[in-house]
């Protein structure tokens, strides 16, 4: 298989990932099968995995190594038939093992320690251990505390001086500020903050990483990147799926705001809004992002939340030509559910740069297509020359397409050819696929390598997570605890969301960009 130019270049300028034993808790789950193992397999195919890497899946079901490997192979064949190669799979999977234990059973962790020691005695993993907590969230505490009680949070006594023990923690990182603080305490009682990697897979997306480069490595954007020149910013994450595969059970306890806005979309917003960091170190970047989160104007009370946030559920409709049931009729969703499948927000950032520039953020399930993009809408030039010319009212828009069709485009005004003076909005477009010859690697590939390399730049720090929850909690509070909560709107599955979300922008004389 061809090697991946993105990663090779990256490895030359960043820390190199080091060999380790990666232990995945929740190894029988979807994330392990559909994201983590495929990411590791792709890295192996590209020759980018550190030599001597071993993987141990830790989960409750009884399974042999062979049965575990067979199940993983089946999914790889199904999701990426083009990259599946039997010989490669065999050499990769002989380094993958299974360890059965209840998450609450200390003996299981002691057994794990013995297994780690055996592998290390045979020369695997170089004494480095990466514990990836990817189970159902109710077991996060148990797993972390048992790791500590079994002494696995520390480097083994006979390991080399540079050996490490790290923890990667999956989302959801708490369900509100209180639970996030609690989990942070448990994590930090177990692992040092610098050995803790809180996953937000949006940060691993190539286009999200490109935001800093676009802003700070080009001379032409940053001088305009402020309230003198930017009218507003939109961040949209549209999904054309509902609650397939039993997902309703989790989703109905979370909702769009907690599931996607608290983490992924506020992370994107921070990257767009942050000041230039002093350097590219993990803390240099995260210091600036956290300042943005601390500057989010809080919404207190049902009235403010009602005026700035729209929540909605889908009713029955048609998505991609297929009939879709209403959210409340979905499998494993409470028929009287008050969980939103769509949310739109008007967010203000109270700092020097962004005073008066609204950030409109929306996320919805069962919309017409899957697309995530950020658009920066610039102010109009002075209306003295072309204000009477047909077509002159279009704005300059810089669009960052996070996915799919990754790229960046700029809309600008052009004269239509011909004797009359008419204008039309035209587009300059950069596409990853055409410029770089291939698409971007999966976010998890990058994030796994970074955790093995000890680079936490693309992982959320404790204070980022807590500040994001602080902002989100006020909205959740107004929805679920206020005497007269803001109402739940509706939108037909397959539409672009409720009218109330359009109205949110119309009140400000603006409209959502059509994706
Ligand atoms: C997850 C959410 O974190 O991100 C899901 O829990 C969502 O609800 C998913 O569908 C979206 O990720 P991506 O990479 O497909 O945009």
XYZ file of C-alpha atoms and ligand atoms in Angstrom:
531
model
C 0.000 0.000 0.000
C 1.115 3.564 -0.731
C 2.502 5.487 2.192
C 0.703 8.534 3.425
C 2.463 11.825 2.657
C 0.615 13.711 5.393
C 1.837 11.455 8.149
C 5.356 10.989 6.919
C 5.937 14.709 6.764
C 4.334 15.057 10.118
C 6.514 12.459 11.727
C 9.603 14.286 10.598
C 8.714 17.502 12.335
C 6.876 16.232 15.392
C 7.766 13.800 18.111
C 7.850 10.265 16.860
C 5.339 7.862 18.382
C 7.012 5.364 20.660
C 6.390 1.680 20.938
C 3.961 0.764 23.693
C 1.267 -1.626 24.759
C -2.086 -0.062 24.010
C -4.839 -1.378 26.280
C -8.348 -0.570 25.056
C -11.112 -0.741 27.654
C -14.460 -1.447 26.044
C -12.854 -3.538 23.335
C -16.050 -5.240 22.211
C -17.748 -1.910 21.480
C -18.416 -0.053 18.280
C -15.691 2.536 18.728
C -12.989 -0.125 18.962
C -14.319 -2.031 15.961
C -15.197 0.884 13.702
C -12.625 3.511 14.587
C -9.697 2.462 16.768
C -8.670 -0.848 15.221
C -9.261 0.392 11.636
C -7.100 3.441 12.462
C -4.316 1.224 13.825
C -4.618 -1.111 10.868
C -4.334 1.806 8.418
C -1.296 3.096 10.265
C 0.226 -0.381 10.056
C -0.541 -0.481 6.336
C 1.250 2.829 5.862
C 4.208 1.684 7.932
C 3.534 4.387 10.502
C 3.064 2.275 13.617
C 6.005 2.122 15.986
C 7.670 -1.303 15.861
C 6.853 -3.607 18.766
C 3.409 -2.089 19.349
C 0.959 -4.494 20.994
C -2.760 -4.052 21.548
C -4.797 -5.632 24.322
C -8.570 -5.405 24.193
C -10.085 -5.411 27.693
C -13.807 -6.136 28.004
C -16.390 -8.119 29.894
C -17.468 -10.752 27.385
C -15.724 -14.136 27.326
C -13.633 -14.372 24.156
C -10.400 -15.891 22.981
C -7.747 -13.853 21.172
C -8.735 -15.655 17.978
C -12.430 -14.842 18.273
C -11.639 -11.219 19.101
C -9.376 -10.939 16.052
C -11.967 -12.554 13.784
C -14.612 -10.039 14.871
C -12.255 -7.133 14.172
C -11.279 -8.539 10.795
C -14.908 -8.854 9.763
C -15.511 -5.159 10.435
C -12.337 -4.040 8.640
C -13.377 -6.052 5.586
C -16.803 -4.480 5.725
C -15.839 -0.847 6.249
C -12.707 -0.607 4.174
C -12.667 -3.427 1.637
C -10.211 -1.460 -0.524
C -7.520 -1.390 2.165
C -8.092 -4.923 3.496
C -5.223 -7.244 2.755
C -5.151 -10.690 4.312
C -1.366 -10.920 4.755
C -1.173 -7.520 6.303
C -4.104 -8.274 8.576
C -2.447 -11.460 9.759
C 0.796 -9.756 10.630
C -1.045 -6.865 12.310
C -3.496 -9.014 14.242
C -0.920 -11.313 15.778
C -0.052 -8.331 17.974
C -3.658 -7.962 19.110
C -4.829 -9.803 22.239
C -7.937 -10.047 24.372
C -8.229 -9.824 28.130
C -11.567 -10.686 29.728
C -12.628 -9.010 32.963
C -15.436 -7.089 34.582
C -14.535 -3.405 34.817
C -15.185 -3.468 38.583
C -13.035 -6.480 39.302
C -9.591 -5.603 40.676
C -8.344 -9.116 39.974
C -8.931 -8.497 36.288
C -6.515 -5.563 36.412
C -3.975 -7.607 38.310
C -4.291 -10.230 35.602
C -3.795 -7.466 33.062
C -0.614 -6.409 34.839
C 0.730 -9.953 34.630
C -0.093 -10.011 30.939
C 1.624 -6.681 30.352
C 4.702 -7.926 32.205
C 4.797 -11.082 30.102
C 4.598 -9.118 26.855
C 7.250 -6.714 28.089
C 9.498 -9.588 29.174
C 9.298 -10.841 25.572
C 10.447 -7.411 24.374
C 7.071 -5.915 23.389
C 6.020 -2.347 24.128
C 9.336 -0.971 25.480
C 7.850 -0.546 28.961
C 5.406 2.131 27.745
C 1.703 1.675 28.462
C -1.197 3.558 26.926
C -4.582 2.930 28.566
C -7.476 3.926 26.335
C -10.752 4.264 28.222
C -13.397 3.677 25.556
C -16.032 1.784 27.554
C -19.543 2.986 28.344
C -19.085 6.190 30.406
C -20.532 4.710 33.599
C -17.358 2.606 33.905
C -14.810 5.413 33.431
C -14.313 5.918 37.199
C -14.033 2.204 37.904
C -11.481 1.686 35.193
C -9.289 4.602 36.216
C -9.418 3.821 39.911
C -8.710 0.136 39.387
C -5.770 0.989 37.173
C -4.433 3.016 40.072
C -5.192 0.299 42.654
C -3.402 -2.268 40.525
C -0.410 0.080 40.278
C -0.843 0.391 36.529
C -0.932 4.184 36.530
C 2.790 4.192 37.274
C 5.655 3.095 35.115
C 6.767 -0.437 36.035
C 9.753 -0.512 38.397
C 11.982 -2.331 35.916
C 11.055 -0.146 32.924
C 13.573 2.299 31.449
C 13.981 5.845 32.741
C 12.023 7.291 29.793
C 9.144 4.827 29.992
C 5.642 6.222 30.457
C 2.084 5.311 31.462
C -0.654 7.438 29.901
C -4.430 7.491 29.780
C -6.643 8.424 26.873
C -10.228 9.186 27.906
C -13.035 9.066 25.364
C -16.093 11.234 25.302
C -18.520 11.938 26.839
C -16.350 13.706 29.390
C -19.103 14.124 31.974
C -22.675 15.141 31.368
C -22.420 18.547 33.043
C -19.921 20.658 34.959
C -20.303 18.700 38.209
C -19.743 15.287 36.625
C -16.913 16.610 34.446
C -15.167 18.037 37.514
C -15.632 14.744 39.297
C -14.180 12.799 36.375
C -11.304 15.250 36.159
C -10.562 14.629 39.822
C -10.594 10.868 39.289
C -8.382 11.180 36.215
C -5.929 13.462 37.957
C -5.870 11.273 41.083
C -4.774 8.495 38.789
C -2.640 10.068 36.055
C -0.727 13.305 35.925
C -2.452 15.932 33.726
C 0.472 15.774 31.303
C -0.168 12.023 30.905
C -3.905 12.540 30.289
C -5.335 12.724 26.769
C -9.010 13.707 26.566
C -10.204 12.804 23.092
C -12.150 15.170 20.910
C -11.919 13.504 17.544
C -12.809 16.737 15.716
C -9.384 18.069 16.679
C -7.833 15.140 14.834
C -9.565 16.077 11.599
C -7.064 17.415 9.110
C -9.200 20.438 8.233
C -9.630 21.425 11.873
C -5.843 21.400 12.214
C -5.614 23.541 9.117
C -7.525 26.373 10.795
C -4.433 27.539 12.673
C -2.300 27.302 9.548
C -4.855 29.215 7.488
C -5.018 31.962 10.077
C -1.443 32.278 11.251
C 0.681 31.156 8.314
C -0.943 33.465 5.772
C -0.441 37.185 5.777
C -3.779 38.032 4.199
C -6.370 36.678 6.620
C -5.251 37.563 10.108
C -5.315 41.362 9.611
C -9.008 40.997 8.703
C -9.823 38.471 11.414
C -11.684 40.749 13.834
C -14.817 42.780 14.398
C -13.744 45.585 12.077
C -13.970 43.310 9.056
C -15.977 40.237 10.011
C -19.728 40.549 10.207
C -20.451 37.136 11.680
C -19.347 33.500 11.719
C -21.434 30.366 11.111
C -20.556 26.848 12.169
C -22.817 24.095 10.882
C -22.650 20.394 11.515
C -25.348 18.573 9.578
C -25.910 14.824 9.754
C -28.237 12.763 7.616
C -28.569 9.955 10.138
C -30.975 9.451 12.995
C -30.840 6.878 15.767
C -29.728 3.837 13.763
C -28.082 0.861 15.475
C -29.627 1.389 18.904
C -27.903 4.744 19.287
C -31.098 6.253 20.701
C -30.332 4.713 24.103
C -27.298 6.973 24.568
C -28.442 9.901 22.484
C -31.720 10.361 24.289
C -29.779 10.966 27.508
C -27.495 13.489 25.795
C -29.014 15.521 22.952
C -27.365 17.673 20.298
C -26.052 20.312 22.704
C -24.174 17.910 24.954
C -23.290 15.378 22.273
C -21.726 17.739 19.748
C -21.748 21.395 20.794
C -20.079 21.113 24.219
C -17.098 19.405 22.653
C -16.638 19.351 18.873
C -18.316 22.598 17.895
C -16.978 24.693 20.768
C -13.529 23.349 19.899
C -13.952 24.528 16.302
C -15.223 27.870 17.541
C -12.175 28.228 19.819
C -9.806 27.553 16.935
C -11.528 30.204 14.833
C -11.671 32.774 17.616
C -8.403 32.258 19.540
C -5.492 34.678 19.615
C -2.187 33.566 18.071
C -0.488 31.271 20.612
C 2.992 32.125 21.864
C 4.225 28.825 20.400
C 2.850 25.550 19.056
C 3.293 23.617 22.286
C 0.241 21.815 23.658
C -0.180 24.355 26.423
C 0.611 27.322 24.199
C -2.342 26.405 21.980
C -4.653 25.276 24.752
C -4.039 28.429 26.808
C -5.457 30.476 23.939
C -8.419 28.193 23.324
C -9.410 28.245 26.953
C -9.401 32.056 26.948
C -12.063 31.953 24.234
C -14.180 29.530 26.235
C -13.866 31.764 29.261
C -15.054 34.728 27.184
C -18.274 33.113 25.978
C -21.085 35.353 27.119
C -23.100 33.276 29.598
C -26.807 32.913 29.047
C -28.624 33.113 32.286
C -32.270 32.299 32.655
C -34.926 30.920 30.380
C -35.545 34.253 28.625
C -31.962 34.700 27.505
C -31.693 31.086 26.497
C -35.024 31.295 24.667
C -33.820 34.382 22.787
C -30.466 32.899 21.726
C -30.934 29.150 21.435
C -33.370 27.067 19.409
C -33.865 23.412 20.228
C -35.884 21.055 18.107
C -36.793 17.444 17.395
C -37.423 15.910 13.993
C -40.831 14.722 12.986
C -41.364 12.044 10.337
C -39.970 12.872 6.903
C -37.793 11.677 4.054
C -33.982 11.660 4.196
C -31.954 10.618 1.134
C -35.118 9.267 -0.461
C -35.878 7.052 2.542
C -38.807 7.402 4.932
C -37.656 8.445 8.388
C -39.677 8.140 11.580
C -40.060 10.971 14.065
C -37.376 11.292 16.765
C -39.822 10.204 19.451
C -40.677 7.048 17.476
C -37.038 5.996 17.146
C -35.766 2.767 18.663
C -34.757 3.192 22.335
C -35.967 6.788 22.514
C -38.503 7.768 25.151
C -41.814 8.497 23.339
C -42.247 11.579 25.537
C -38.600 12.613 25.150
C -37.546 16.224 25.681
C -34.126 15.643 24.139
C -33.197 17.857 21.204
C -31.958 16.370 17.944
C -31.215 19.868 16.615
C -29.839 22.974 18.237
C -28.975 26.429 16.910
C -27.260 29.080 18.997
C -26.296 32.716 18.777
C -23.054 32.953 20.744
C -21.190 36.113 21.696
C -17.542 36.189 22.635
C -16.928 39.047 25.012
C -13.394 40.024 24.180
C -11.582 42.769 22.321
C -11.403 41.020 18.974
C -14.957 39.736 18.723
C -17.077 42.386 20.389
C -20.309 42.623 18.371
C -19.626 39.620 16.096
C -22.154 36.833 16.606
C -21.117 33.219 16.117
C -24.094 31.185 14.921
C -23.692 27.494 15.596
C -26.100 24.737 14.556
C -26.091 20.988 14.681
C -28.816 18.579 13.665
C -29.595 14.930 13.040
C -31.704 13.832 10.049
C -30.842 16.873 7.943
C -30.553 16.531 4.150
C -26.833 15.689 4.083
C -23.713 15.099 6.130
C -21.550 18.200 6.112
C -19.572 20.229 8.616
C -18.384 23.660 7.655
C -17.382 26.995 9.075
C -18.099 30.183 7.178
C -16.609 33.577 7.905
C -18.852 36.335 6.571
C -17.060 39.611 5.940
C -18.575 43.052 6.191
C -19.660 44.851 3.060
C -17.350 47.510 1.592
C -18.555 51.134 1.803
C -21.658 51.417 -0.368
C -20.479 54.299 -2.516
C -19.444 52.871 -5.861
C -21.449 49.815 -6.756
C -24.425 50.081 -4.448
C -26.908 50.444 -7.301
C -25.354 47.717 -9.450
C -27.392 44.499 -9.752
C -25.852 41.714 -7.675
C -23.792 44.079 -5.517
C -25.211 42.948 -2.202
C -23.321 39.641 -1.887
C -20.774 39.341 0.864
C -17.263 37.924 0.882
C -17.416 34.543 2.565
C -14.506 32.335 3.490
C -15.703 28.752 3.870
C -13.732 26.049 5.645
C -15.179 22.672 4.732
C -14.325 20.367 7.616
C -15.985 17.396 5.892
C -16.704 15.976 3.373
C -14.969 17.375 0.280
C -12.402 18.970 2.599
C -11.173 22.348 1.486
C -11.394 26.101 1.722
C -13.175 28.479 -0.602
C -13.518 32.212 -0.875
C -16.531 33.945 -2.358
C -15.973 37.307 -3.930
C -17.620 39.738 -6.247
C -16.841 39.784 -9.931
C -18.036 41.759 -12.904
C -20.152 39.704 -15.249
C -18.602 39.804 -18.729
C -20.502 42.093 -21.079
C -21.098 45.744 -21.777
C -23.389 46.351 -18.792
C -22.064 46.641 -15.260
C -23.440 43.674 -13.396
C -21.903 41.675 -10.607
C -21.943 38.106 -9.579
C -20.521 36.253 -6.651
C -17.767 33.795 -7.749
C -15.757 31.231 -5.856
C -12.059 30.456 -5.477
C -11.792 26.926 -4.281
C -9.030 24.835 -2.746
C -9.785 21.125 -2.377
C -7.575 18.733 -0.491
C -8.276 15.915 -2.905
C -7.152 17.827 -5.998
C -4.322 19.833 -4.451
C -2.756 17.041 -2.445
C -3.813 14.093 -4.568
C -5.684 12.242 -1.859
C -8.048 12.680 1.034
C -7.110 13.191 4.649
C -6.265 10.479 7.157
C -8.879 9.510 9.719
C -8.862 11.645 12.849
C -8.191 8.656 15.093
C -5.007 7.797 13.221
C -3.508 11.138 14.072
C -4.769 11.138 17.642
C -3.473 7.658 18.436
C -0.060 8.553 17.079
C 0.002 11.783 19.067
C -0.858 9.987 22.298
C 1.990 7.546 21.583
C 4.272 10.495 20.905
C 3.268 12.385 24.034
C 1.849 15.346 22.118
C -1.338 16.607 23.771
C -1.966 19.610 21.498
C -4.992 17.981 19.875
C -6.513 16.828 23.158
C -8.701 18.840 25.498
C -7.191 20.079 28.719
C -9.022 19.954 32.034
C -9.932 23.654 32.065
C -11.169 23.580 28.456
C -13.634 20.834 29.239
C -14.845 22.532 32.403
C -15.273 25.967 30.832
C -17.213 24.474 27.951
C -19.534 22.706 30.381
C -20.033 25.890 32.369
C -21.431 27.561 29.251
C -23.559 24.568 28.246
C -24.942 23.957 31.732
C -26.794 27.267 31.817
C -28.646 26.356 28.647
C -29.452 22.846 29.840
C -30.621 24.324 33.113
C -33.047 26.687 31.383
C -34.391 23.840 29.254
C -34.875 21.308 31.978
C -35.202 23.191 35.252
C -36.803 26.561 34.472
C -40.431 27.078 35.430
C -41.344 28.102 31.888
C -38.665 26.506 29.718
C -38.117 27.662 26.138
C -40.221 25.534 23.818
C -39.115 22.565 21.768
C -39.499 23.313 18.045
C -40.006 20.723 15.302
C -38.622 20.085 11.835
C -39.434 17.361 9.345
C -36.630 14.817 8.931
C -34.825 15.687 5.705
C -35.285 19.455 6.081
C -32.665 22.005 7.167
C -34.129 22.410 10.636
C -36.982 24.336 12.227
C -38.221 27.739 11.080
C -37.271 29.067 14.498
C -33.580 28.548 13.615
C -34.039 30.611 10.441
C -35.832 33.222 12.489
C -32.871 33.423 14.902
C -30.740 34.841 12.088
C -33.542 36.733 10.366
C -33.964 38.821 13.529
C -30.369 39.969 12.982
C -30.890 40.612 9.245
C -28.913 37.492 8.305
C -29.576 33.990 7.028
C -27.950 30.573 7.250
C -25.597 29.730 4.433
C -26.933 27.015 2.153
C -24.591 24.059 2.280
C -19.744 11.845 17.926
C -21.185 12.017 18.311
O -18.905 12.392 18.898
O -19.508 12.492 16.691
C -22.109 11.511 17.226
O -21.437 11.308 19.515
C -21.765 12.135 15.905
O -23.476 11.747 17.547
C -20.279 11.991 15.627
O -22.519 11.497 14.893
C -19.895 12.762 14.383
O -18.575 12.502 14.039
P -18.100 12.647 12.533
O -16.636 12.475 12.604
O -18.799 11.581 11.764
O -18.539 14.011 12.105
